[in-house]
Short mmCIF file of N, CA and C in Angstrom, two decimals:
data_model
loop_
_atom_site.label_atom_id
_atom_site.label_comp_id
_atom_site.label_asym_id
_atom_site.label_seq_id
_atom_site.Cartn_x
_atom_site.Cartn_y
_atom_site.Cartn_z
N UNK V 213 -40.98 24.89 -41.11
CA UNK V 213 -41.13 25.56 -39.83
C UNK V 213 -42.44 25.12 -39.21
N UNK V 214 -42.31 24.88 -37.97
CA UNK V 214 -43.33 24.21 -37.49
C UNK V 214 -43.69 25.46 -35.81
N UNK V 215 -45.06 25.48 -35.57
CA UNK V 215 -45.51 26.65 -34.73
C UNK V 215 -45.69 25.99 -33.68
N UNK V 216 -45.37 26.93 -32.21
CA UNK V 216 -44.71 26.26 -30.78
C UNK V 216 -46.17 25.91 -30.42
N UNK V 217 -46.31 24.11 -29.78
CA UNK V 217 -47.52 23.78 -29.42
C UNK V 217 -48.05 22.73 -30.48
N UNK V 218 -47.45 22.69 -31.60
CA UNK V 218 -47.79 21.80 -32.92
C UNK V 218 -47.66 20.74 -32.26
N UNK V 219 -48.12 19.38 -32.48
CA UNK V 219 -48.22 18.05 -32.55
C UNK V 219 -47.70 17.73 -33.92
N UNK V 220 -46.91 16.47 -33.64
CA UNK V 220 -45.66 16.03 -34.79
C UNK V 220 -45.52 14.91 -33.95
N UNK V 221 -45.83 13.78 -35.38
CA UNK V 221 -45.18 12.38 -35.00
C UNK V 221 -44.34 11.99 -36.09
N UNK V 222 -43.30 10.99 -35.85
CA UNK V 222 -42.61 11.32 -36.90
C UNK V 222 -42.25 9.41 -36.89
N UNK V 223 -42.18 8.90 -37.48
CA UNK V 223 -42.12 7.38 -38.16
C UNK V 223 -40.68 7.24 -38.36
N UNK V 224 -39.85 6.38 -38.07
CA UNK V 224 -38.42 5.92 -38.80
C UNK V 224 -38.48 4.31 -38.44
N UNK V 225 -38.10 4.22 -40.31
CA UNK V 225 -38.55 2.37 -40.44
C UNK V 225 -36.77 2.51 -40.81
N UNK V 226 -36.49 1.11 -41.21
CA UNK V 226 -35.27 0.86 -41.72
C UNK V 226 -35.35 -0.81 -42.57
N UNK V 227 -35.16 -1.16 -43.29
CA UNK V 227 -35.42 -2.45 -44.05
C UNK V 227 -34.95 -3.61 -42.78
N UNK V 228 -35.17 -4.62 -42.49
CA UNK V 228 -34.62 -5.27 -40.96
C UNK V 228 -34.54 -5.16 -39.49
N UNK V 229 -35.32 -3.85 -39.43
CA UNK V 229 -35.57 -3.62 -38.34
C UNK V 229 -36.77 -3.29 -37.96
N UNK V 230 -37.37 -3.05 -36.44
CA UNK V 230 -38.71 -3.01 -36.33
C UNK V 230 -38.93 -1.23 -36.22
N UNK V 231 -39.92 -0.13 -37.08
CA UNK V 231 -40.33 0.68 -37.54
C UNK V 231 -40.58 1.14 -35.88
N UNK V 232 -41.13 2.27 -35.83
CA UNK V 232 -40.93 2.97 -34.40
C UNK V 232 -41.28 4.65 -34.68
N UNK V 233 -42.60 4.75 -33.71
CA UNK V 233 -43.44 6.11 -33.71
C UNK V 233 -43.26 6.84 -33.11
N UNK V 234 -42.53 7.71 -32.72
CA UNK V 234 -42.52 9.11 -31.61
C UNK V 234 -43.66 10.04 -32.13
N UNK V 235 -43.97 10.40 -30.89
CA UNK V 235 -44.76 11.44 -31.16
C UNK V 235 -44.69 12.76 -30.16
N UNK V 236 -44.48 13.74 -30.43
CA UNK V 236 -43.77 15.27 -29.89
C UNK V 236 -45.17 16.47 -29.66
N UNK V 237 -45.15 17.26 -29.07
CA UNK V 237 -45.58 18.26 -28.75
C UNK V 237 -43.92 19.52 -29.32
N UNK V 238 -44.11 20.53 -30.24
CA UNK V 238 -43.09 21.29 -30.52
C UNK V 238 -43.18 22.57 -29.33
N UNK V 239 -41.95 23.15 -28.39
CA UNK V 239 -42.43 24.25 -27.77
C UNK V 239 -41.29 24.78 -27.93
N UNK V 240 -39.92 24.29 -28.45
CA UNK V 240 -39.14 24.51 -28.93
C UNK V 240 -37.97 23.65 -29.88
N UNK V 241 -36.84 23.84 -30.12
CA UNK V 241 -36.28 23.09 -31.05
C UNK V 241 -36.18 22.13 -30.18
N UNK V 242 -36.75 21.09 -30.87
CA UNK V 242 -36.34 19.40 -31.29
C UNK V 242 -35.14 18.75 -31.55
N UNK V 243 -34.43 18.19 -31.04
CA UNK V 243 -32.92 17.45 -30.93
C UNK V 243 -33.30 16.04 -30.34
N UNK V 244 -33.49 15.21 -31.09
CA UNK V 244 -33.63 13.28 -30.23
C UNK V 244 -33.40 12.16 -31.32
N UNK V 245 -32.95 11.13 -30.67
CA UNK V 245 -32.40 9.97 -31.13
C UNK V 245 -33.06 9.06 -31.07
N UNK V 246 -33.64 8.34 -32.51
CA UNK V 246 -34.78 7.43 -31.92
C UNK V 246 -34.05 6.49 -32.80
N UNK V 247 -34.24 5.54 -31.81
CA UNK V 247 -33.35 4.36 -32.14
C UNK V 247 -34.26 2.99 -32.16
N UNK V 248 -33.62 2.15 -33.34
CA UNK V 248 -34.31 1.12 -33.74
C UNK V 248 -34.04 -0.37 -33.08
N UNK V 249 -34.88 -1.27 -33.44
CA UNK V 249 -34.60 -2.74 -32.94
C UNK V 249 -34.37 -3.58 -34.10
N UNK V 250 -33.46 -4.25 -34.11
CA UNK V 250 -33.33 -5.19 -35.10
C UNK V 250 -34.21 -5.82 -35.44
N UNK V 251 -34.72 -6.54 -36.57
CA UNK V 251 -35.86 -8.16 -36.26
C UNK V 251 -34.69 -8.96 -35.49
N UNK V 252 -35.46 -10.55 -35.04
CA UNK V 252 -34.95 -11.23 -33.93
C UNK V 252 -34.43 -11.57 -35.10
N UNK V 253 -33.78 -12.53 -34.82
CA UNK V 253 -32.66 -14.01 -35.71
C UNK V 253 -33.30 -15.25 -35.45
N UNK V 254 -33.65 -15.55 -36.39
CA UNK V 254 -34.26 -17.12 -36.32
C UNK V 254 -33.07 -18.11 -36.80
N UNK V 255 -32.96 -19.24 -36.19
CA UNK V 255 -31.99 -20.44 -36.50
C UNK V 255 -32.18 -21.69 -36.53
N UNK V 256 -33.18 -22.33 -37.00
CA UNK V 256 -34.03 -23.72 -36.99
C UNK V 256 -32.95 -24.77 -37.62
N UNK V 257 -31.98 -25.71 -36.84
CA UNK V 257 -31.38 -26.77 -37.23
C UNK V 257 -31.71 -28.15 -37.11
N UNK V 258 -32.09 -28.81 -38.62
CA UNK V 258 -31.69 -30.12 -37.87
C UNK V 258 -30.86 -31.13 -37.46
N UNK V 259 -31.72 -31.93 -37.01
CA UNK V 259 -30.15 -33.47 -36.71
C UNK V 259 -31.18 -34.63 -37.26
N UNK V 260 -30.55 -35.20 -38.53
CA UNK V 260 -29.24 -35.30 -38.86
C UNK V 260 -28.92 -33.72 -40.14
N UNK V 261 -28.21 -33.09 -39.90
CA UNK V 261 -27.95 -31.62 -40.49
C UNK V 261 -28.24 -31.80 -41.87
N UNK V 262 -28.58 -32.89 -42.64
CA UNK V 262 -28.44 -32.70 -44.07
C UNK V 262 -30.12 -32.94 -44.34
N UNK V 263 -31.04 -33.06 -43.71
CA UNK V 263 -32.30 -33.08 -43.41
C UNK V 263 -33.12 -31.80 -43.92
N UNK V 264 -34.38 -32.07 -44.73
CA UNK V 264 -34.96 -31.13 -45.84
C UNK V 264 -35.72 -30.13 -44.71
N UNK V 265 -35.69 -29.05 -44.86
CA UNK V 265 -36.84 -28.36 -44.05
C UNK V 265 -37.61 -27.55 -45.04
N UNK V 266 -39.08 -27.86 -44.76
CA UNK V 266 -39.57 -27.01 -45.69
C UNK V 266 -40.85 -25.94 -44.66
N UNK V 267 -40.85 -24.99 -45.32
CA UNK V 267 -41.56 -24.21 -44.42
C UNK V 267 -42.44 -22.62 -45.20
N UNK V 268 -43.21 -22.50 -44.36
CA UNK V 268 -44.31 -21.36 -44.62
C UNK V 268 -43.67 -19.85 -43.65
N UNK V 269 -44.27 -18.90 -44.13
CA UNK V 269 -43.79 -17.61 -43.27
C UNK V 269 -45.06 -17.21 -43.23
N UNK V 270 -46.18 -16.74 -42.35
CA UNK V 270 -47.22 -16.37 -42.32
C UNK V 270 -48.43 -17.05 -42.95
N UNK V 271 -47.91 -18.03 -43.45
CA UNK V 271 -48.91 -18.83 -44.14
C UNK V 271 -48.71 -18.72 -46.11
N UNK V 272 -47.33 -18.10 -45.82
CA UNK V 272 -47.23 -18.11 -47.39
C UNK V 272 -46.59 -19.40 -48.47
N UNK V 273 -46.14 -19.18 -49.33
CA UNK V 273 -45.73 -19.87 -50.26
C UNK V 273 -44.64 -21.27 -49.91
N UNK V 274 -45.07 -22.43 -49.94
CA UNK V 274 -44.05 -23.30 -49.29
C UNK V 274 -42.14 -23.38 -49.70
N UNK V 275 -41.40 -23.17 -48.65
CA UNK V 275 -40.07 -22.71 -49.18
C UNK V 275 -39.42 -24.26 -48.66
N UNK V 276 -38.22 -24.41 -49.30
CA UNK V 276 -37.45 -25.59 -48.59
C UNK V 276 -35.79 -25.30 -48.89
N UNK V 277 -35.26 -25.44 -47.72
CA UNK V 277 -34.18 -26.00 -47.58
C UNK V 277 -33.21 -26.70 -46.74
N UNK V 278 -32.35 -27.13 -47.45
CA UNK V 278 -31.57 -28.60 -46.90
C UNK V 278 -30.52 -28.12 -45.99
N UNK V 279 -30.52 -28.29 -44.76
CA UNK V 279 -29.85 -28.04 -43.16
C UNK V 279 -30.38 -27.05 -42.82
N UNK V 280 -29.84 -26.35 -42.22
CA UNK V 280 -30.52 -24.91 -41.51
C UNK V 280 -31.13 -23.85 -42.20
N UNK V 281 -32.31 -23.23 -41.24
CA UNK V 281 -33.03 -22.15 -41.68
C UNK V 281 -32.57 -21.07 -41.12
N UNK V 282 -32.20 -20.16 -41.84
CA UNK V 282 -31.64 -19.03 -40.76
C UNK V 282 -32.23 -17.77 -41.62
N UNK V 283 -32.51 -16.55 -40.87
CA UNK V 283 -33.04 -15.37 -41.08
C UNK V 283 -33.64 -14.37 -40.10
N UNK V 284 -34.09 -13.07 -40.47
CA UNK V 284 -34.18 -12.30 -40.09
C UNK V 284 -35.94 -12.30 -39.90
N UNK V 285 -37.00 -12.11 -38.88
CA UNK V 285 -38.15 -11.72 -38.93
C UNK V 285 -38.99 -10.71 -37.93
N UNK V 286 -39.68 -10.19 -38.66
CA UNK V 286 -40.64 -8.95 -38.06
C UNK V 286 -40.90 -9.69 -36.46
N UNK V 287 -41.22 -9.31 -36.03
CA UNK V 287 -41.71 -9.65 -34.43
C UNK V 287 -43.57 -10.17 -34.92
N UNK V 288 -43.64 -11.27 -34.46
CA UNK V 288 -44.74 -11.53 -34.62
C UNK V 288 -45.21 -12.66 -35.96
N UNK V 289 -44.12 -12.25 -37.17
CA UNK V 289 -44.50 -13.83 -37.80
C UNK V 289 -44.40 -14.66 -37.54
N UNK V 290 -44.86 -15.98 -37.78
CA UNK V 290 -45.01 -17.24 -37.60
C UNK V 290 -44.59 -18.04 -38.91
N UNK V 291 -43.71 -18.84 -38.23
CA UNK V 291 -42.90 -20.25 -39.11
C UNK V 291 -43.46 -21.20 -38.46
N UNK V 292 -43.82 -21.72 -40.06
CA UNK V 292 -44.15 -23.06 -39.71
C UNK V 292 -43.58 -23.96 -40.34
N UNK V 293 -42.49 -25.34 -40.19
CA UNK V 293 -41.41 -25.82 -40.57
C UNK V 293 -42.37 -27.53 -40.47
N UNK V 294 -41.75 -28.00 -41.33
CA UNK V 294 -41.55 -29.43 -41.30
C UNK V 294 -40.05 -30.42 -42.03
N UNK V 295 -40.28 -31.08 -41.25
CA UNK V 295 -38.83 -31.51 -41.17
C UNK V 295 -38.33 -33.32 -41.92
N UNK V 296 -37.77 -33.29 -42.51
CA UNK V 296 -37.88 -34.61 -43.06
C UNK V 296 -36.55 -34.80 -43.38
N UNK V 297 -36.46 -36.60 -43.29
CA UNK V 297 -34.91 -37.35 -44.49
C UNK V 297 -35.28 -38.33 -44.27
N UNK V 298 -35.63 -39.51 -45.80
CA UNK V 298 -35.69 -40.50 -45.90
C UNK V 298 -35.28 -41.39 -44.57
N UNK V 299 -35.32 -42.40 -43.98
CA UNK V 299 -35.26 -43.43 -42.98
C UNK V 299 -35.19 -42.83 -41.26
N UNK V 300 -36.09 -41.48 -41.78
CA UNK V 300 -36.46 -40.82 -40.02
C UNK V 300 -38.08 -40.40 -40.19
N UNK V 301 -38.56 -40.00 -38.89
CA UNK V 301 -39.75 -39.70 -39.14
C UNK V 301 -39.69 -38.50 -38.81
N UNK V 302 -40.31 -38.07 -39.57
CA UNK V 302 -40.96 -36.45 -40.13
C UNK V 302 -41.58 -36.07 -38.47
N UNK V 303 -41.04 -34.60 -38.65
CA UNK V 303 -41.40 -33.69 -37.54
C UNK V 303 -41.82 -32.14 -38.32
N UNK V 304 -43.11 -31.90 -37.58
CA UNK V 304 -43.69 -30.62 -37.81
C UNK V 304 -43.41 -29.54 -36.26
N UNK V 305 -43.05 -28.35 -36.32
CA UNK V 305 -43.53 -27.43 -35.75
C UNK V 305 -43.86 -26.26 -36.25
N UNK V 306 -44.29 -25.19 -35.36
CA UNK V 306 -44.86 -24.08 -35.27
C UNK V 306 -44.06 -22.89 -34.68
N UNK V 307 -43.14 -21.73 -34.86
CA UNK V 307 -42.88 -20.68 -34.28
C UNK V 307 -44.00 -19.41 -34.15
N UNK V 308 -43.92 -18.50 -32.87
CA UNK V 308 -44.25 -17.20 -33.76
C UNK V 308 -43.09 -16.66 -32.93
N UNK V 309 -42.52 -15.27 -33.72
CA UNK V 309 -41.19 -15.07 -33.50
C UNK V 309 -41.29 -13.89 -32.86
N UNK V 310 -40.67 -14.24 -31.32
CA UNK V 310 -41.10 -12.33 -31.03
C UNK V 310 -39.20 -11.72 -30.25
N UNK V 311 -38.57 -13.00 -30.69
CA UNK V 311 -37.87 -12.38 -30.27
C UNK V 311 -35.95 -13.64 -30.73
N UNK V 312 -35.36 -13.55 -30.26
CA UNK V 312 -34.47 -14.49 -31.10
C UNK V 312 -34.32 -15.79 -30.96
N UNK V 313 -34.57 -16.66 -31.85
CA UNK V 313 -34.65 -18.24 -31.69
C UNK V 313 -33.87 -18.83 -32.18
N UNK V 314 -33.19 -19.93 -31.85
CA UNK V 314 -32.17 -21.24 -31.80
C UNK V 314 -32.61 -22.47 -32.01
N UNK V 315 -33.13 -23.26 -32.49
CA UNK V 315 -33.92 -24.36 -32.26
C UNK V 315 -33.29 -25.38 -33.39
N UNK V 316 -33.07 -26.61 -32.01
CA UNK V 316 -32.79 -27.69 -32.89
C UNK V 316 -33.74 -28.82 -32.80
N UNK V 317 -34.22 -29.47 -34.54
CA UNK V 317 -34.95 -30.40 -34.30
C UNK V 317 -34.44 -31.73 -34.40
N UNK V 318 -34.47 -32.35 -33.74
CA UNK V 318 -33.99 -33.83 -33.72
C UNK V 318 -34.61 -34.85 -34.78
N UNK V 319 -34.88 -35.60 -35.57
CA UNK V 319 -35.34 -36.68 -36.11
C UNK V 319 -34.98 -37.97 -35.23
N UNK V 320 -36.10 -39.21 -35.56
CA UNK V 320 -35.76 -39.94 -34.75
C UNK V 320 -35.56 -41.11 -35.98
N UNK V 321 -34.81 -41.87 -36.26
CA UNK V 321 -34.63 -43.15 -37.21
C UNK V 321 -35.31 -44.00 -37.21
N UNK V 322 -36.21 -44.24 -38.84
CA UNK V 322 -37.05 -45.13 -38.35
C UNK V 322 -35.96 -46.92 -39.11
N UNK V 323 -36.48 -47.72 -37.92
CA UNK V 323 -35.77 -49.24 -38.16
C UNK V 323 -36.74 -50.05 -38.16
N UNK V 324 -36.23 -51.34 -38.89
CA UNK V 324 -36.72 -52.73 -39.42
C UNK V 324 -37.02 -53.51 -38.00
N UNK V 325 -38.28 -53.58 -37.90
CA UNK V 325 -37.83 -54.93 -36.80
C UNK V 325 -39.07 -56.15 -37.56
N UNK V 326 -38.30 -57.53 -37.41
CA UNK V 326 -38.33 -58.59 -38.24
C UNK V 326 -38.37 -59.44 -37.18
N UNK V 327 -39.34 -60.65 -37.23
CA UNK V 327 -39.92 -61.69 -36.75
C UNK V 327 -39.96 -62.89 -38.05
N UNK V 328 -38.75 -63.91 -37.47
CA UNK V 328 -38.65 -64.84 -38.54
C UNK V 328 -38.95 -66.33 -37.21
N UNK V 329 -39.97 -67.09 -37.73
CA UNK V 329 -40.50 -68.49 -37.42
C UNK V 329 -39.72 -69.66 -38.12
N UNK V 330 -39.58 -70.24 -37.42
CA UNK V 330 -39.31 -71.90 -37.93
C UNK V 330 -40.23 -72.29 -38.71
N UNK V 331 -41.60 -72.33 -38.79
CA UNK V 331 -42.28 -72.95 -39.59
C UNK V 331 -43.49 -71.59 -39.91
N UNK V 332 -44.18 -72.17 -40.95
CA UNK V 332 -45.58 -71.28 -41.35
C UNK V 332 -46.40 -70.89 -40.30
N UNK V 333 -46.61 -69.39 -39.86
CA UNK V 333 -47.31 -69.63 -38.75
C UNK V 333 -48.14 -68.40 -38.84
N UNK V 334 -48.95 -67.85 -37.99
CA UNK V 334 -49.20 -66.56 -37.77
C UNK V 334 -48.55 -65.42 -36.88
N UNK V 335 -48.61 -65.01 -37.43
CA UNK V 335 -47.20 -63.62 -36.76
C UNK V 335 -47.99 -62.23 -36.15
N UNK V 336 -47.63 -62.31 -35.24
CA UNK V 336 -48.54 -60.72 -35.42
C UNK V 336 -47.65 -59.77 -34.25
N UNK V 337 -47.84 -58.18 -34.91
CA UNK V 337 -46.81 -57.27 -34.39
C UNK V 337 -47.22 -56.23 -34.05
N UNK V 338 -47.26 -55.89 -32.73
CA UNK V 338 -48.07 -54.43 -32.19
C UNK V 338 -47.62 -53.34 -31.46
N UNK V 339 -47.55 -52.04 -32.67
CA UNK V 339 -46.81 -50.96 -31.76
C UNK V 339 -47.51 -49.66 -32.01
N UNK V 340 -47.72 -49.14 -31.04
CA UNK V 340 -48.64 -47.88 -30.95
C UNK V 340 -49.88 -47.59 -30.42
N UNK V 341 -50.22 -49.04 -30.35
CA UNK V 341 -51.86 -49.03 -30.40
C UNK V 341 -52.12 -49.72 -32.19
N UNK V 342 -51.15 -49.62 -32.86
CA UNK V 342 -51.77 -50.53 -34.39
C UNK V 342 -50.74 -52.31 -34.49
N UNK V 343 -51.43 -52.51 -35.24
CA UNK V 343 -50.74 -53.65 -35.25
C UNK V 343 -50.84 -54.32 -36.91
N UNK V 344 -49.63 -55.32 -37.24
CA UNK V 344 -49.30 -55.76 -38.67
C UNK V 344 -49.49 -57.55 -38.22
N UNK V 345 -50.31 -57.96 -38.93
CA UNK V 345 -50.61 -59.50 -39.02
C UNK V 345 -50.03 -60.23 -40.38
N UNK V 346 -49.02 -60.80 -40.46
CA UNK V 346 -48.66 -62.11 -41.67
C UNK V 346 -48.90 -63.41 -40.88
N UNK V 347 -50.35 -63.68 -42.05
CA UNK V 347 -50.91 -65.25 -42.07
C UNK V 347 -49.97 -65.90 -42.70
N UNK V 348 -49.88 -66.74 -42.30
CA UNK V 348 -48.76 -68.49 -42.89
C UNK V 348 -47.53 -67.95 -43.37
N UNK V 349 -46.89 -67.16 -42.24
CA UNK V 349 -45.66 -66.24 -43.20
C UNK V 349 -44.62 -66.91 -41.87
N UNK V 350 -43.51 -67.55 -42.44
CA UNK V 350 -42.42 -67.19 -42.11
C UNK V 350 -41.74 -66.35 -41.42
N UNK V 351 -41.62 -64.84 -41.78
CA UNK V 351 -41.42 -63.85 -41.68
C UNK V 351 -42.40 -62.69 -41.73
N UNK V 352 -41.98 -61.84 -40.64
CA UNK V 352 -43.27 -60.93 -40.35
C UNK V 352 -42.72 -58.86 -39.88
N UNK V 353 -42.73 -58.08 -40.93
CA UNK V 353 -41.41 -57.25 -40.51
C UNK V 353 -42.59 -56.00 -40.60
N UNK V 354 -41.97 -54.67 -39.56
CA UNK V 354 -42.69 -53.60 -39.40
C UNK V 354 -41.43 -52.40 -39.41
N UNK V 355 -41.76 -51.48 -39.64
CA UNK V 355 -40.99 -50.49 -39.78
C UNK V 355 -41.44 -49.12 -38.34
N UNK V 356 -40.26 -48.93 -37.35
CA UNK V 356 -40.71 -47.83 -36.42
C UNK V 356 -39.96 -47.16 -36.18
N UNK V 357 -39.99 -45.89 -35.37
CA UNK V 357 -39.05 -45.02 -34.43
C UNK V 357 -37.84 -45.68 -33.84
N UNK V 358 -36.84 -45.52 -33.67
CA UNK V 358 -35.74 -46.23 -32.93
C UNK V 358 -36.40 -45.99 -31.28
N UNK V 359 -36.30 -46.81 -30.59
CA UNK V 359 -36.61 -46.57 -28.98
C UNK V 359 -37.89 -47.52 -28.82
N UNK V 360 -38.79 -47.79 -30.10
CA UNK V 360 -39.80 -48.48 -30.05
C UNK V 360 -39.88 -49.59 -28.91
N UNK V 361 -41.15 -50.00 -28.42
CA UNK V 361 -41.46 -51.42 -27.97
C UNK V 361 -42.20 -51.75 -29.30
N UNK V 362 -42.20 -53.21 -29.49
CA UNK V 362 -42.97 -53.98 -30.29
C UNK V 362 -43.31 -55.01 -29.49
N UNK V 363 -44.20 -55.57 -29.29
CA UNK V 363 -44.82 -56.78 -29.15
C UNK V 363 -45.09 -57.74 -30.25
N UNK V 364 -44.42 -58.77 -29.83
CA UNK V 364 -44.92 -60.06 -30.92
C UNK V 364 -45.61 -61.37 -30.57
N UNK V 365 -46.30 -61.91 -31.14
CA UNK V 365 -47.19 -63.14 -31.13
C UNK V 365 -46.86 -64.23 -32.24
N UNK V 366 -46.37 -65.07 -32.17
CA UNK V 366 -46.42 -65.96 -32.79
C UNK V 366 -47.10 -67.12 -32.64
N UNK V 367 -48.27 -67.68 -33.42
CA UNK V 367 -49.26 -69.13 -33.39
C UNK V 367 -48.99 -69.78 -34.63
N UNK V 368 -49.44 -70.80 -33.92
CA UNK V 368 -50.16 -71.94 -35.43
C UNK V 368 -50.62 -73.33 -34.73
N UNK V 369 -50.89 -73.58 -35.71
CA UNK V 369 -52.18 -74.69 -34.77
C UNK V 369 -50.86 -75.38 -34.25
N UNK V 370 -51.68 -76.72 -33.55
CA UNK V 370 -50.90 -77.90 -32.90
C UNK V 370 -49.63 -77.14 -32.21
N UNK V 371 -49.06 -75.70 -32.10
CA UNK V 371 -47.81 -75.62 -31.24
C UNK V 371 -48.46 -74.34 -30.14
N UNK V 372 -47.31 -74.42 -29.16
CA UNK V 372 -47.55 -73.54 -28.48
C UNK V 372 -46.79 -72.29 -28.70
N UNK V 373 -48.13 -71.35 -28.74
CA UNK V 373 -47.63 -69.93 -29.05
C UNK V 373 -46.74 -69.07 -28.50
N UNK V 374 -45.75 -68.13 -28.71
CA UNK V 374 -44.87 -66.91 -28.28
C UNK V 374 -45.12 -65.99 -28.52
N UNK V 375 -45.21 -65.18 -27.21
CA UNK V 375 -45.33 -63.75 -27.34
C UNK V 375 -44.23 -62.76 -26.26
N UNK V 376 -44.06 -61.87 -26.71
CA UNK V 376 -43.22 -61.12 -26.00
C UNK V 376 -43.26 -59.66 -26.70
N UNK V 377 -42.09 -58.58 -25.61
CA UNK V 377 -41.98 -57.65 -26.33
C UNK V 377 -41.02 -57.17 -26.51
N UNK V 378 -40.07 -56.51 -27.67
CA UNK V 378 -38.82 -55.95 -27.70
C UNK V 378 -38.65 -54.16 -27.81
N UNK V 379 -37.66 -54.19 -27.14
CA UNK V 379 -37.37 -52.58 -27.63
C UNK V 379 -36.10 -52.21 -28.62
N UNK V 380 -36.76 -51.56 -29.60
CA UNK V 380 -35.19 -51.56 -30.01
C UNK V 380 -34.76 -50.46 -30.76
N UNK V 381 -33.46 -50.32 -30.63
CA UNK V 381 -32.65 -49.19 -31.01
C UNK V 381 -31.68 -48.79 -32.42
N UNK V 382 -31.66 -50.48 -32.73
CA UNK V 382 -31.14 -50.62 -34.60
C UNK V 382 -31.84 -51.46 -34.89
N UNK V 383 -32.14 -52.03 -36.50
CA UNK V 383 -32.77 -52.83 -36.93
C UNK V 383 -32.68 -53.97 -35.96
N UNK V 384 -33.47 -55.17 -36.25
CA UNK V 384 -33.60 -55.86 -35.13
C UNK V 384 -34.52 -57.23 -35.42
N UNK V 385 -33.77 -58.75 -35.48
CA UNK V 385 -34.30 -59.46 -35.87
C UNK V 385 -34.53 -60.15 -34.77
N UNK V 386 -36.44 -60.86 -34.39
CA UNK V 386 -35.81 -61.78 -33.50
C UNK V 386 -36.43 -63.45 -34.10
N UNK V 387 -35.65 -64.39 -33.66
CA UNK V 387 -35.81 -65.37 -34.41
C UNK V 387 -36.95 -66.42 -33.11
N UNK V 388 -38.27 -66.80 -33.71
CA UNK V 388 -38.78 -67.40 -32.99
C UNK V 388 -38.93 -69.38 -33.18
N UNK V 389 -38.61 -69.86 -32.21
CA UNK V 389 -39.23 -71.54 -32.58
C UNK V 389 -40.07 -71.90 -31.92
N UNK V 390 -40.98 -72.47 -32.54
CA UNK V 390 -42.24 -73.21 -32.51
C UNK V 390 -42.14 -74.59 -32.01
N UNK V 391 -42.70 -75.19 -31.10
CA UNK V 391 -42.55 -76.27 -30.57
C UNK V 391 -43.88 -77.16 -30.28
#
C-alpha cells in the first residue's frame, strides 16, 4: 500500500528489449501500460556471401563468422566488422547501432596484371602512388583491385622504351616488344 502523493518509479526491462523508467506521483489507483522497444536488428552481408566476417561488439572479444552477421543490439553498441576471402581485398567498417541496419559489404577482387617483354629489360609498374620494378626480367607481374589503372614502362638500353596505362577488370596480360 502506497500513501496518496507518494513518488514511485517503477523500471520494466525484458531480455531483448530496451529497459524503460516511468515515474508516477500516486493520488489514486494506478492502471498503465508501459510498453517496450525491441533492440534494432542488425544484418551485415557480404558479397561474395561465403566471405569471413570477423568482428568486435563494444570493443570486446574478436568473434567470426562465415556470410552474414545477424542479431539483436542495445541501442548504442558499436560493431566493428572486418571483412575478408582470399583473392579480394579486405574491408573494415564501423557501426553504432541506434536503430535497424541492413548493410551489404561488397569485396572487390584482387587480379594478376602481367607485363611480359621480348627481351631482358626493365619493367616497371605503377598503381596507387607505389610502384613494382623487375630489373632484366622478362616478365614483370603485380597483384590489384579489379577496376585498377596500372601504368607500365618498359626500357633497356639500345631500344626504345614503352609506356602506357591499362585498366583492368580480370587478370590481364599485356605483351610488350622492344624495338
Amino acid at each position: 500500500i502506497v500513501s496518496p502523493g507518494a513518488k514511485v518509479s517503477v523500471t520494466v526491462s525484458r531480455s531483448g528489449y530496451v529497459s524503460k523508467t516511468e515515474n508516477y506521483t500516486i493520488n489514486d489507483d494506478l492502471n498503465t501500460t508501459i510498453t517496450l522497444t525491441k533492440y534494432p536488428t542488425v544484418t551485415i552481408t557480404p558479397n561474395p556471401s561465403d566471405a569471413t566476417i570477423k568482428y568486435t561488439v563494444n570493443g570486446g572479444a574478436e568473434q567470426t563468422v562465415t556470410g552474414a552477421l545477424s542479431g539483436s543490439y542495445a541501442p548504442g553498441t558499436v560493431i566493428a566488422v572486418t571483412v575478408s576471402k582470399t583473392g579480394y581485398q579486405t574491408k573494415t567498417a564501423s557501426y553504432t547501432v541506434n536503430s535497424d541496419l541492413n548493410e551489404t559489404i561488397t569485396l572487390t577482387k584482387i587480379l594478376t596484371y602481367t607485363v611480359n617483354s621480348n627481351i631482358s629489360s626493365n619493367i616497371k609498374l605503377e598503381y596507387n602512388g607505389t610502384s613494382t620494378s623487375c630489373n632484366s626480367a622478362t616478365t614483370c607481374s603485380i597483384s590489384v583491385p579489379s577496376g585498377s589503372s596500372i601504368k607500365y614502362t618498359v626500357s633497356a638500353n639500345y631500344y626504345n622504351s614503352q609506356s602506357s596505362t591499362d585498366t583492368i577488370s580480370s587478370n590481364y596480360t599485356r605483351s610488350v616488344t622492344l624495338s
